[in-house]
XYZ file of C-alpha atoms in Angstrom:
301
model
C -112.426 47.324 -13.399
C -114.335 47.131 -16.867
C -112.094 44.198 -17.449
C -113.282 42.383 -14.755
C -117.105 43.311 -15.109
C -116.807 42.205 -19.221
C -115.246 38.433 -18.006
C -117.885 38.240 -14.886
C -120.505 39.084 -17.809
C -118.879 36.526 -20.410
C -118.846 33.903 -17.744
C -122.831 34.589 -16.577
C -123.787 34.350 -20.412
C -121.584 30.847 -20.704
C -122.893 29.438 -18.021
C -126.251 29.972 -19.256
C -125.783 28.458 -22.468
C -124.014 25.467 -20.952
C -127.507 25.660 -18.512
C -129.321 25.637 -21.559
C -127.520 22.825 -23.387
C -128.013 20.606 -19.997
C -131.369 20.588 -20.342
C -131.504 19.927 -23.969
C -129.294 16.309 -23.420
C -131.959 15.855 -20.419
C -134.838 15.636 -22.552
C -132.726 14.694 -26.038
C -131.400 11.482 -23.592
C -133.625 10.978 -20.598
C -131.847 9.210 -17.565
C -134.682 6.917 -17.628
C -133.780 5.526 -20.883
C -131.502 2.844 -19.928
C -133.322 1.056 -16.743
C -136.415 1.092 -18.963
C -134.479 -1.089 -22.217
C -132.044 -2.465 -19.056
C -134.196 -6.161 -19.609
C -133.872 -6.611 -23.456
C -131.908 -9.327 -24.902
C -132.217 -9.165 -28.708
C -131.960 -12.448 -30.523
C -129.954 -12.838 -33.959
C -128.906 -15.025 -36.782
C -125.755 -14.841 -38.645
C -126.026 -10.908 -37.964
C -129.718 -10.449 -38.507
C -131.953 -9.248 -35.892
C -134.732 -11.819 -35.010
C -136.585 -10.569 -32.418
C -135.620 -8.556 -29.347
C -137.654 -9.179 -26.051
C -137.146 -8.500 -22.229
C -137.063 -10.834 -19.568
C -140.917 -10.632 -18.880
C -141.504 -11.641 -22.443
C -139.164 -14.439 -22.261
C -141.390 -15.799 -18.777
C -144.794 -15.178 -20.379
C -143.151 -18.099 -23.623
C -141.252 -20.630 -21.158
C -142.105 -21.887 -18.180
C -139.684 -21.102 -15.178
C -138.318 -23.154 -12.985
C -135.908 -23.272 -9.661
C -132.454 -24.873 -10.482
C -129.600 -25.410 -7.754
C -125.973 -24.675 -9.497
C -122.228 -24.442 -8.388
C -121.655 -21.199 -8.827
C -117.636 -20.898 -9.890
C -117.499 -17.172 -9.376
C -118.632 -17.763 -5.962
C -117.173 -21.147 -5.198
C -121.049 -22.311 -2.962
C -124.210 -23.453 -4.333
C -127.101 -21.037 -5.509
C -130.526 -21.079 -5.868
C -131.746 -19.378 -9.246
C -135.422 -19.105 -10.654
C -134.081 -20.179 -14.419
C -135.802 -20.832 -17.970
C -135.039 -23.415 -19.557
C -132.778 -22.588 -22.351
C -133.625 -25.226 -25.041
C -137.019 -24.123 -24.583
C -136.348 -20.622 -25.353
C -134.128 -20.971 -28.641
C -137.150 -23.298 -29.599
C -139.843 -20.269 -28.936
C -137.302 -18.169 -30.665
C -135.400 -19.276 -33.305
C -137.369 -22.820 -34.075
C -136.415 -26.102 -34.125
C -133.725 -25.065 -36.960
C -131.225 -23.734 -34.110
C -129.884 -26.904 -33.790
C -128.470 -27.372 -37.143
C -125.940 -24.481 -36.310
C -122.430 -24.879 -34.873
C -122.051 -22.347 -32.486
C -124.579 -19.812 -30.077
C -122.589 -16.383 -29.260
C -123.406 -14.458 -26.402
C -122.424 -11.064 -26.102
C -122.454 -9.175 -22.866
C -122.917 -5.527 -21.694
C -118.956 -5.291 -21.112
C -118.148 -7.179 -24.336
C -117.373 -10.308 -22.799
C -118.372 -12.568 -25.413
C -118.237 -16.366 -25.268
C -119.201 -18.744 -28.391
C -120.797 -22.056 -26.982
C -121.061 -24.804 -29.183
C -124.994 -25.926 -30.017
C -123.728 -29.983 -29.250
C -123.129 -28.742 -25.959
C -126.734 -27.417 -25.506
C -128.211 -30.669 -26.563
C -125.459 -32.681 -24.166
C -126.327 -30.784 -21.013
C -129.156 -29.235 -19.613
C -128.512 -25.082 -19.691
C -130.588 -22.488 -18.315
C -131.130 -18.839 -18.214
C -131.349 -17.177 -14.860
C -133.099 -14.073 -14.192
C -133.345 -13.030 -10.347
C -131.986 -14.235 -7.241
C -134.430 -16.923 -5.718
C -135.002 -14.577 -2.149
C -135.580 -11.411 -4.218
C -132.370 -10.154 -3.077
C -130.418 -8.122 -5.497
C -129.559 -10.179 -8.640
C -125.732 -9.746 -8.417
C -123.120 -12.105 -7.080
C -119.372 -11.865 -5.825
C -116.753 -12.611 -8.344
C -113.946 -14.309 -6.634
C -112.336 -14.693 -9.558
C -111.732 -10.780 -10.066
C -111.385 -9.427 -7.084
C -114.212 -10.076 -5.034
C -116.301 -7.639 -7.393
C -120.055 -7.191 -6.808
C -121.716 -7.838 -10.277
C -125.039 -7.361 -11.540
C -126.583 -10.381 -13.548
C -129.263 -9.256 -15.519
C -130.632 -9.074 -18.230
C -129.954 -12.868 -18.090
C -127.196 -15.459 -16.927
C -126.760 -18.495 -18.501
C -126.148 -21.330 -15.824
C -125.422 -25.123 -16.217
C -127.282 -27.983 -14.462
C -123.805 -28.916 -13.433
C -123.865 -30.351 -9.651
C -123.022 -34.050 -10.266
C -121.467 -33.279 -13.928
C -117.436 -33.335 -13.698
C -117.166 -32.542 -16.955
C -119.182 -29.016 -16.051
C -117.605 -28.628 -13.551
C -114.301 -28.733 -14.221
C -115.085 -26.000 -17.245
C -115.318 -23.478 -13.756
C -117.103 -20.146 -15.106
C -116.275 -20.597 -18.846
C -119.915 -20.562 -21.482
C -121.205 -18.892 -17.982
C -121.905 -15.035 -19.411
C -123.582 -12.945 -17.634
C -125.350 -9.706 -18.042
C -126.231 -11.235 -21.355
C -128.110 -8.313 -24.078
C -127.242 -10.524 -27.339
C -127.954 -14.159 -28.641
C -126.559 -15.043 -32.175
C -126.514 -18.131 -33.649
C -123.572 -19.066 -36.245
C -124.430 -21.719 -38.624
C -120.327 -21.763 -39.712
C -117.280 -21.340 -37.511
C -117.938 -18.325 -35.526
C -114.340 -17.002 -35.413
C -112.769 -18.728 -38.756
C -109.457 -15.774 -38.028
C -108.587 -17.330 -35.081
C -108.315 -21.331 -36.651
C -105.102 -22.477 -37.043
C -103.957 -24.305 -40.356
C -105.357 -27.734 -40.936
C -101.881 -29.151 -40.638
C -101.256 -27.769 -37.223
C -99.920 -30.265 -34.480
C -102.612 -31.980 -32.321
C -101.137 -29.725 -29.136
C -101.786 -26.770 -31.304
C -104.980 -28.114 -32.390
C -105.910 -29.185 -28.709
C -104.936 -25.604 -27.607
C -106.888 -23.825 -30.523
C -109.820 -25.455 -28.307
C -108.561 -24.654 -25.038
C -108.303 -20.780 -26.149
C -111.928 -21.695 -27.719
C -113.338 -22.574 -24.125
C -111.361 -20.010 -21.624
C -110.109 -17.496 -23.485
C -112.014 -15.922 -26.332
C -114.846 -14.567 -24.465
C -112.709 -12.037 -23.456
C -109.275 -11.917 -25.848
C -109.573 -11.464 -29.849
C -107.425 -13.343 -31.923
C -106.726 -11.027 -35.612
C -109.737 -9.306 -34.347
C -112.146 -12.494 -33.629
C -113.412 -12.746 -30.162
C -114.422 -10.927 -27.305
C -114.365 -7.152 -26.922
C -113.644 -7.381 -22.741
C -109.353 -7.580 -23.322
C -106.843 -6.928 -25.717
C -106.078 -8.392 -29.324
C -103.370 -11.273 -28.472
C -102.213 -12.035 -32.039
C -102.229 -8.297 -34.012
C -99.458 -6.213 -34.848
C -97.595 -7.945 -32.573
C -98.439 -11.259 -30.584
C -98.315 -11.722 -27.201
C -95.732 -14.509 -27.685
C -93.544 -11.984 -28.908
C -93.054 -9.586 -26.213
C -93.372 -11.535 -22.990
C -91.460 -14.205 -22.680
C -93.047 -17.714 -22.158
C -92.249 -18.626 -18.318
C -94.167 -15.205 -17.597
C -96.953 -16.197 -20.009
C -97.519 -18.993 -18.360
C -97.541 -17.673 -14.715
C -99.770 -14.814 -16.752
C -102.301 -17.702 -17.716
C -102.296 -19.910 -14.279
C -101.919 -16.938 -11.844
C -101.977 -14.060 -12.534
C -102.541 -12.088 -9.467
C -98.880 -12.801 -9.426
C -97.665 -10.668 -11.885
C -100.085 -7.577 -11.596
C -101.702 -7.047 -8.645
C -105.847 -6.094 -8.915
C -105.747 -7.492 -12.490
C -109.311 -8.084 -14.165
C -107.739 -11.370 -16.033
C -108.857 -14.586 -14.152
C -106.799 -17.469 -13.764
C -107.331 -20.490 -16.232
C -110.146 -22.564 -13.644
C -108.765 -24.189 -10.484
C -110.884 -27.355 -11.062
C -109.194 -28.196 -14.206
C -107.436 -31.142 -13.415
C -104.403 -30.794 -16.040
C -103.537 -26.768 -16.016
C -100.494 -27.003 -16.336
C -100.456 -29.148 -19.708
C -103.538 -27.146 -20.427
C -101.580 -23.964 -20.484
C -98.958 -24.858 -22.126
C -101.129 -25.746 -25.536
C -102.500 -22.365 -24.986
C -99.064 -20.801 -25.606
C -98.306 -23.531 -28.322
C -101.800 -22.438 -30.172
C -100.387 -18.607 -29.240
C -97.079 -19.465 -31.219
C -98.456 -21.000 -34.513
C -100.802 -17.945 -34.908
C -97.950 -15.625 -33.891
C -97.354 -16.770 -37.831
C -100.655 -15.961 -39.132
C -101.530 -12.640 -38.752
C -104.723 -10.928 -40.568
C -105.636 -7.488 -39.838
C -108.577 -7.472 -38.208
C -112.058 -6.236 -39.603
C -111.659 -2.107 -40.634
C -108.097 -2.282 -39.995
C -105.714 -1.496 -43.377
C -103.118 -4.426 -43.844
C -102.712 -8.058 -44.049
C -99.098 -9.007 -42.550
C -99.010 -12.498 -42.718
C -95.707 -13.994 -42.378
């Protein structure tokens, strides 16, 4: 019996510490803390803050506007109240963001697409920030299975009804839940370039991979945090062999059912060729392999 009243007395005085330490993370990390710094998108430049402002900052500089987009995720038109982006990398960063190469957005998951400042000044881009009927500012993704997303902070859309050329690039340089804006005056992701004397279908595929793949996938550590490193230890072309690679890249519901990974965009008239410069890009860096940043070990072959 004294055994049992000494553990009913240990557990009472553990519970109240853990009581105790409860509250302390309560008010050292109050739940409110992320819904109030939920709409802040910080700006940077070659990995130096610039400014960091929320979405009500961002309306009070530019003026809004309602834009009508295809919406790939969803496959229908949308209705978006939208600033213009060129407007707010001018209030931002001034006039000078144009002499860099490449803008990279970074989203809440990691996804993290680079988007080349030519094709800012070729098309007309936009940030959304709410759904135009102040519903909930989500969509459906049918490209990963039917998932209800939340937008915000920001999405960056396309003025792309009537453009083929947008449209065909589906839901790629389309982030979403955007909280970072860098601009890179130099190649963003100089790990991931293939030797200068690569083939032009290696070379052509370097870009494919540029538009559809790295927001998500790192090459020797350069890319998006969202999916696995493709090229280091081992590459991908390594240890699955090609035919299922390319299924992998086209459709890959069909290999693993529920998967996150999209397929490369339905409205891209050429997939097949385009996926098969993917896995030729895949294959010339499956011989160039740098150890990504904090990892010990170059093992270039």
């Amino acid at each position: 019996m004294a055994s049992v009243a000494s553990l009913l007395m240990y557990t009472r005085r553990i519970g109240r510490y853990l009581f105790l330490f409860a509250g302390f993370l309560a008010l050292a990390f109050p739940a409110t803390s992320f819904s109030e710094n939920s709409d802040k998108v910080e700006f940077k430049k070659e990995g130096k803050a610039v400014r960091t402002v929320s979405v009500d900052d961002l309306r009070a500089l530019v003026r809004e506007r309602s834009l009508e987009v295809f919406e790939p995720h969803e496959r229908r038109n949308r209705v978006y109240p939208v600033l213009p982006a060129r407007a707010v990398f001018d209030k931002v960063f001034g006039k000078d963001w144009k002499k860099a190469q490449e803008i990279v957005f970074t989203a809440i998951d990691g996804y993290q697409p680079s988007v080349p400042v030519k094709k800012f000044l070729d098309h007309d881009a936009y940030f959304a920030f709410a759904d135009e009927d102040a519903a909930p500012f989500t969509l459906t993704n049918r490209l990963q299975n039917n998932e209800v997303v939340p937008l915000g902070p920001l999405y960056l859309v396309w003025n792309n009804i009537g453009s083929k050329e947008l449209l065909e690039a589906g839901a790629s340089n389309m982030p979403y839940q955007i909280k970072t804006i860098e601009l890179k005056m130099k190649e963003a992701f100089p790990n991931m370039v293939p030797s200068s004397g690569s083939s032009e279908q290696i070379q052509r595929g370097f870009e494919h991979f540029r538009k559809h793949c790295v927001a998500c996938h790192t090459i020797n550590g350069d890319g998006g945090g969202k999916a696995p490193e493709l090229n280091y230890p081992e590459s991908i072309v390594e240890y699955i062999k090609p035919e299922y690679l390319k299924r992998w890249i086209l459709a890959p519901q069909t290999i693993r059912y529920n998967t996150h990974m999209p397929a490369l965009a339905e409205e891209i008239s050429n997939r097949e060729k385009v996926a098969g410069e993917i896995i030729a890009y895949l294959k010339a860096m499956s011989g160039v392999k740098r150890a990504p940043s904090g990892n010990p070990g170059d093992i270039s072959r």
